[in-house]
JSON list of C-alpha atoms in Angstrom, two decimals:
[
{"chain": "A", "resi": 1, "resn": "MET", "atom": "CA", "xyz": [-11.28, -24.79, 6.11]},
{"chain": "A", "resi": 2, "resn": "SER", "atom": "CA", "xyz": [-11.31, -21.03, 5.60]},
{"chain": "A", "resi": 3, "resn": "MET", "atom": "CA", "xyz": [-8.58, -19.17, 3.72]},
{"chain": "A", "resi": 4, "resn": "LYS", "atom": "CA", "xyz": [-6.83, -16.21, 5.30]},
{"chain": "A", "resi": 5, "resn": "LYS", "atom": "CA", "xyz": [-8.07, -12.90, 4.04]},
{"chain": "A", "resi": 6, "resn": "LYS", "atom": "CA", "xyz": [-5.47, -10.78, 2.35]},
{"chain": "A", "resi": 7, "resn": "ILE", "atom": "CA", "xyz": [-5.01, -7.13, 3.29]},
{"chain": "A", "resi": 8, "resn": "SER", "atom": "CA", "xyz": [-3.09, -4.57, 1.27]},
{"chain": "A", "resi": 9, "resn": "VAL", "atom": "CA", "xyz": [-2.02, -1.72, 3.54]},
{"chain": "A", "resi": 10, "resn": "LEU", "atom": "CA", "xyz": [-1.37, 1.42, 1.47]},
{"chain": "A", "resi": 11, "resn": "ALA", "atom": "CA", "xyz": [1.28, 3.70, 2.88]},
{"chain": "A", "resi": 12, "resn": "PRO", "atom": "CA", "xyz": [1.34, 7.37, 1.83]},
{"chain": "A", "resi": 13, "resn": "ASP", "atom": "CA", "xyz": [5.17, 7.45, 2.00]},
{"chain": "A", "resi": 14, "resn": "LEU", "atom": "CA", "xyz": [7.62, 4.83, 3.17]},
{"chain": "A", "resi": 15, "resn": "SER", "atom": "CA", "xyz": [10.54, 7.19, 3.65]},
{"chain": "A", "resi": 16, "resn": "GLY", "atom": "CA", "xyz": [11.28, 9.92, 6.14]},
{"chain": "A", "resi": 17, "resn": "GLY", "atom": "CA", "xyz": [9.73, 8.05, 9.05]},
{"chain": "A", "resi": 18, "resn": "GLY", "atom": "CA", "xyz": [6.41, 7.44, 7.28]},
{"chain": "A", "resi": 19, "resn": "GLY", "atom": "CA", "xyz": [6.58, 3.68, 7.61]},
{"chain": "A", "resi": 20, "resn": "THR", "atom": "CA", "xyz": [6.57, 3.45, 11.39]},
{"chain": "A", "resi": 21, "resn": "ARG", "atom": "CA", "xyz": [2.75, 3.62, 11.78]},
{"chain": "A", "resi": 22, "resn": "VAL", "atom": "CA", "xyz": [2.20, 1.49, 8.69]},
{"chain": "A", "resi": 23, "resn": "TYR", "atom": "CA", "xyz": [4.50, -1.31, 9.92]},
{"chain": "A", "resi": 24, "resn": "LEU", "atom": "CA", "xyz": [2.83, -1.28, 13.34]},
{"chain": "A", "resi": 25, "resn": "LEU", "atom": "CA", "xyz": [-0.63, -1.52, 11.77]},
{"chain": "A", "resi": 26, "resn": "ALA", "atom": "CA", "xyz": [0.48, -4.39, 9.46]},
{"chain": "A", "resi": 27, "resn": "GLU", "atom": "CA", "xyz": [2.01, -6.27, 12.43]},
{"chain": "A", "resi": 28, "resn": "VAL", "atom": "CA", "xyz": [-1.24, -6.03, 14.36]},
{"chain": "A", "resi": 29, "resn": "LEU", "atom": "CA", "xyz": [-3.19, -7.31, 11.34]},
{"chain": "A", "resi": 30, "resn": "GLN", "atom": "CA", "xyz": [-0.77, -10.26, 10.98]},
{"chain": "A", "resi": 31, "resn": "LYS", "atom": "CA", "xyz": [-1.34, -11.10, 14.65]},
{"chain": "A", "resi": 32, "resn": "LEU", "atom": "CA", "xyz": [-5.08, -11.13, 13.88]},
{"chain": "A", "resi": 33, "resn": "ASN", "atom": "CA", "xyz": [-4.30, -13.86, 11.35]},
{"chain": "A", "resi": 34, "resn": "TYR", "atom": "CA", "xyz": [-4.50, -11.85, 8.13]},
{"chain": "A", "resi": 35, "resn": "ASP", "atom": "CA", "xyz": [-2.10, -12.20, 5.22]},
{"chain": "A", "resi": 36, "resn": "VAL", "atom": "CA", "xyz": [-0.72, -8.66, 5.00]},
{"chain": "A", "resi": 37, "resn": "LYS", "atom": "CA", "xyz": [1.27, -6.80, 2.35]},
{"chain": "A", "resi": 38, "resn": "VAL", "atom": "CA", "xyz": [2.40, -3.19, 2.63]},
{"chain": "A", "resi": 39, "resn": "VAL", "atom": "CA", "xyz": [2.28, -1.22, -0.60]},
{"chain": "A", "resi": 40, "resn": "GLY", "atom": "CA", "xyz": [3.47, 2.32, -1.18]},
{"chain": "A", "resi": 41, "resn": "CYS", "atom": "CA", "xyz": [5.85, 4.90, -2.56]},
{"chain": "A", "resi": 42, "resn": "ALA", "atom": "CA", "xyz": [9.18, 6.09, -1.20]},
{"chain": "A", "resi": 43, "resn": "PHE", "atom": "CA", "xyz": [9.81, 9.69, -2.11]},
{"chain": "A", "resi": 44, "resn": "ARG", "atom": "CA", "xyz": [13.32, 9.46, -0.65]},
{"chain": "A", "resi": 45, "resn": "GLN", "atom": "CA", "xyz": [15.49, 6.41, -0.51]},
{"chain": "A", "resi": 46, "resn": "PRO", "atom": "CA", "xyz": [16.22, 4.30, 1.44]},
{"chain": "A", "resi": 47, "resn": "LEU", "atom": "CA", "xyz": [13.04, 3.26, 3.16]},
{"chain": "A", "resi": 48, "resn": "TYR", "atom": "CA", "xyz": [13.03, 4.70, 6.65]},
{"chain": "A", "resi": 49, "resn": "PRO", "atom": "CA", "xyz": [12.61, 3.13, 9.04]},
{"chain": "A", "resi": 50, "resn": "PRO", "atom": "CA", "xyz": [13.58, -0.16, 7.29]},
{"chain": "A", "resi": 51, "resn": "PRO", "atom": "CA", "xyz": [10.67, -2.62, 7.28]},
{"chain": "A", "resi": 52, "resn": "PRO", "atom": "CA", "xyz": [10.77, -5.57, 9.65]},
{"chain": "A", "resi": 53, "resn": "SER", "atom": "CA", "xyz": [11.90, -8.82, 7.93]},
{"chain": "A", "resi": 54, "resn": "TYR", "atom": "CA", "xyz": [8.59, -10.55, 8.68]},
{"chain": "A", "resi": 55, "resn": "LEU", "atom": "CA", "xyz": [6.51, -8.01, 6.61]},
{"chain": "A", "resi": 56, "resn": "THR", "atom": "CA", "xyz": [6.05, -8.12, 2.89]},
{"chain": "A", "resi": 57, "resn": "VAL", "atom": "CA", "xyz": [6.69, -4.65, 1.59]},
{"chain": "A", "resi": 58, "resn": "GLU", "atom": "CA", "xyz": [6.42, -3.69, -2.10]},
{"chain": "A", "resi": 59, "resn": "TRP", "atom": "CA", "xyz": [7.29, -0.12, -3.00]},
{"chain": "A", "resi": 60, "resn": "ILE", "atom": "CA", "xyz": [8.15, 2.06, -5.94]},
{"chain": "A", "resi": 61, "resn": "PRO", "atom": "CA", "xyz": [10.04, 5.35, -6.08]},
{"chain": "A", "resi": 62, "resn": "GLY", "atom": "CA", "xyz": [7.77, 8.33, -5.72]},
{"chain": "A", "resi": 63, "resn": "SER", "atom": "CA", "xyz": [7.98, 11.46, -7.82]},
{"chain": "A", "resi": 64, "resn": "ASP", "atom": "CA", "xyz": [6.23, 14.76, -8.41]},
{"chain": "A", "resi": 65, "resn": "TYR", "atom": "CA", "xyz": [3.27, 15.18, -10.72]},
{"chain": "A", "resi": 66, "resn": "PRO", "atom": "CA", "xyz": [2.90, 14.60, -13.64]},
{"chain": "A", "resi": 67, "resn": "GLN", "atom": "CA", "xyz": [5.48, 11.80, -13.48]},
{"chain": "A", "resi": 68, "resn": "PHE", "atom": "CA", "xyz": [3.69, 10.30, -10.52]},
{"chain": "A", "resi": 69, "resn": "ILE", "atom": "CA", "xyz": [0.81, 9.27, -12.76]},
{"chain": "A", "resi": 70, "resn": "GLY", "atom": "CA", "xyz": [2.98, 6.43, -14.14]},
{"chain": "A", "resi": 71, "resn": "ALA", "atom": "CA", "xyz": [3.78, 5.32, -10.59]},
{"chain": "A", "resi": 72, "resn": "ILE", "atom": "CA", "xyz": [0.05, 5.12, -9.81]},
{"chain": "A", "resi": 73, "resn": "TRP", "atom": "CA", "xyz": [-0.38, 2.42, -12.42]},
{"chain": "A", "resi": 74, "resn": "GLN", "atom": "CA", "xyz": [2.54, 0.43, -10.98]},
{"chain": "A", "resi": 75, "resn": "LEU", "atom": "CA", "xyz": [1.01, 0.67, -7.46]},
{"chain": "A", "resi": 76, "resn": "LEU", "atom": "CA", "xyz": [-2.40, -0.47, -8.70]},
{"chain": "A", "resi": 77, "resn": "GLN", "atom": "CA", "xyz": [-0.82, -3.66, -9.98]},
{"chain": "A", "resi": 78, "resn": "LYS", "atom": "CA", "xyz": [0.75, -4.40, -6.55]},
{"chain": "A", "resi": 79, "resn": "ILE", "atom": "CA", "xyz": [-2.53, -4.12, -4.65]},
{"chain": "A", "resi": 80, "resn": "ASP", "atom": "CA", "xyz": [-3.99, -7.63, -4.47]},
{"chain": "A", "resi": 81, "resn": "GLY", "atom": "CA", "xyz": [-5.72, -7.76, -1.08]},
{"chain": "A", "resi": 82, "resn": "ASP", "atom": "CA", "xyz": [-9.33, -8.71, -0.39]},
{"chain": "A", "resi": 83, "resn": "ILE", "atom": "CA", "xyz": [-9.29, -5.62, 1.84]},
{"chain": "A", "resi": 84, "resn": "ILE", "atom": "CA", "xyz": [-7.52, -2.36, 1.12]},
{"chain": "A", "resi": 85, "resn": "TYR", "atom": "CA", "xyz": [-6.46, -0.37, 4.15]},
{"chain": "A", "resi": 86, "resn": "ALA", "atom": "CA", "xyz": [-5.34, 3.15, 3.27]},
{"chain": "A", "resi": 87, "resn": "VAL", "atom": "CA", "xyz": [-3.26, 4.91, 5.90]},
{"chain": "A", "resi": 88, "resn": "LYS", "atom": "CA", "xyz": [-3.93, 8.70, 5.96]},
{"chain": "A", "resi": 89, "resn": "PRO", "atom": "CA", "xyz": [-6.22, 10.47, 3.52]},
{"chain": "A", "resi": 90, "resn": "ARG", "atom": "CA", "xyz": [-3.58, 11.39, 0.91]},
{"chain": "A", "resi": 91, "resn": "PRO", "atom": "CA", "xyz": [-3.52, 10.93, -2.87]},
{"chain": "A", "resi": 92, "resn": "THR", "atom": "CA", "xyz": [-0.73, 8.35, -2.46]},
{"chain": "A", "resi": 93, "resn": "SER", "atom": "CA", "xyz": [-2.81, 6.12, -0.15]},
{"chain": "A", "resi": 94, "resn": "LEU", "atom": "CA", "xyz": [-6.55, 6.87, -0.08]},
{"chain": "A", "resi": 95, "resn": "GLY", "atom": "CA", "xyz": [-6.53, 8.24, -3.61]},
{"chain": "A", "resi": 96, "resn": "ILE", "atom": "CA", "xyz": [-4.95, 5.08, -4.97]},
{"chain": "A", "resi": 97, "resn": "ALA", "atom": "CA", "xyz": [-7.31, 2.90, -2.92]},
{"chain": "A", "resi": 98, "resn": "VAL", "atom": "CA", "xyz": [-10.27, 4.69, -4.43]},
{"chain": "A", "resi": 99, "resn": "LEU", "atom": "CA", "xyz": [-8.89, 4.21, -7.92]},
{"chain": "A", "resi": 100, "resn": "LYS", "atom": "CA", "xyz": [-8.30, 0.47, -7.22]},
{"chain": "A", "resi": 101, "resn": "ASN", "atom": "CA", "xyz": [-11.89, 0.12, -5.92]},
{"chain": "A", "resi": 102, "resn": "TYR", "atom": "CA", "xyz": [-13.23, 1.92, -8.97]},
{"chain": "A", "resi": 103, "resn": "LYS", "atom": "CA", "xyz": [-11.18, -0.31, -11.24]},
{"chain": "A", "resi": 104, "resn": "VAL", "atom": "CA", "xyz": [-12.42, -3.49, -9.63]},
{"chain": "A", "resi": 105, "resn": "VAL", "atom": "CA", "xyz": [-16.04, -2.43, -9.42]},
{"chain": "A", "resi": 106, "resn": "ASN", "atom": "CA", "xyz": [-16.32, -1.05, -12.96]},
{"chain": "A", "resi": 107, "resn": "ARG", "atom": "CA", "xyz": [-13.73, -3.21, -14.73]},
{"chain": "A", "resi": 108, "resn": "LEU", "atom": "CA", "xyz": [-12.57, -0.22, -16.71]},
{"chain": "A", "resi": 109, "resn": "PHE", "atom": "CA", "xyz": [-8.83, -0.76, -16.59]}
]
């Protein structure tokens, strides 16, 4: 019996309409039988649009640099997927995914 693969979908911003594409992608991955969790920052609250009830969404408040550096460490702890799917090439998604990969590969953190 095979276990479901876990996917962490990294959203660049879960406020201001940024979650729509992320939620749709996560829903498709769930339908493909993956265990999916959406992870990201919300630079404005509340989350908009609100996440569907069937999705696991973990978020932290976003902020400007240099305060955002503390948020990066919080996000890295929430990423636990076998696969990391970064939505958009931004520091808050792809940048954090690269840091997570570096952390896992090199066991530095």
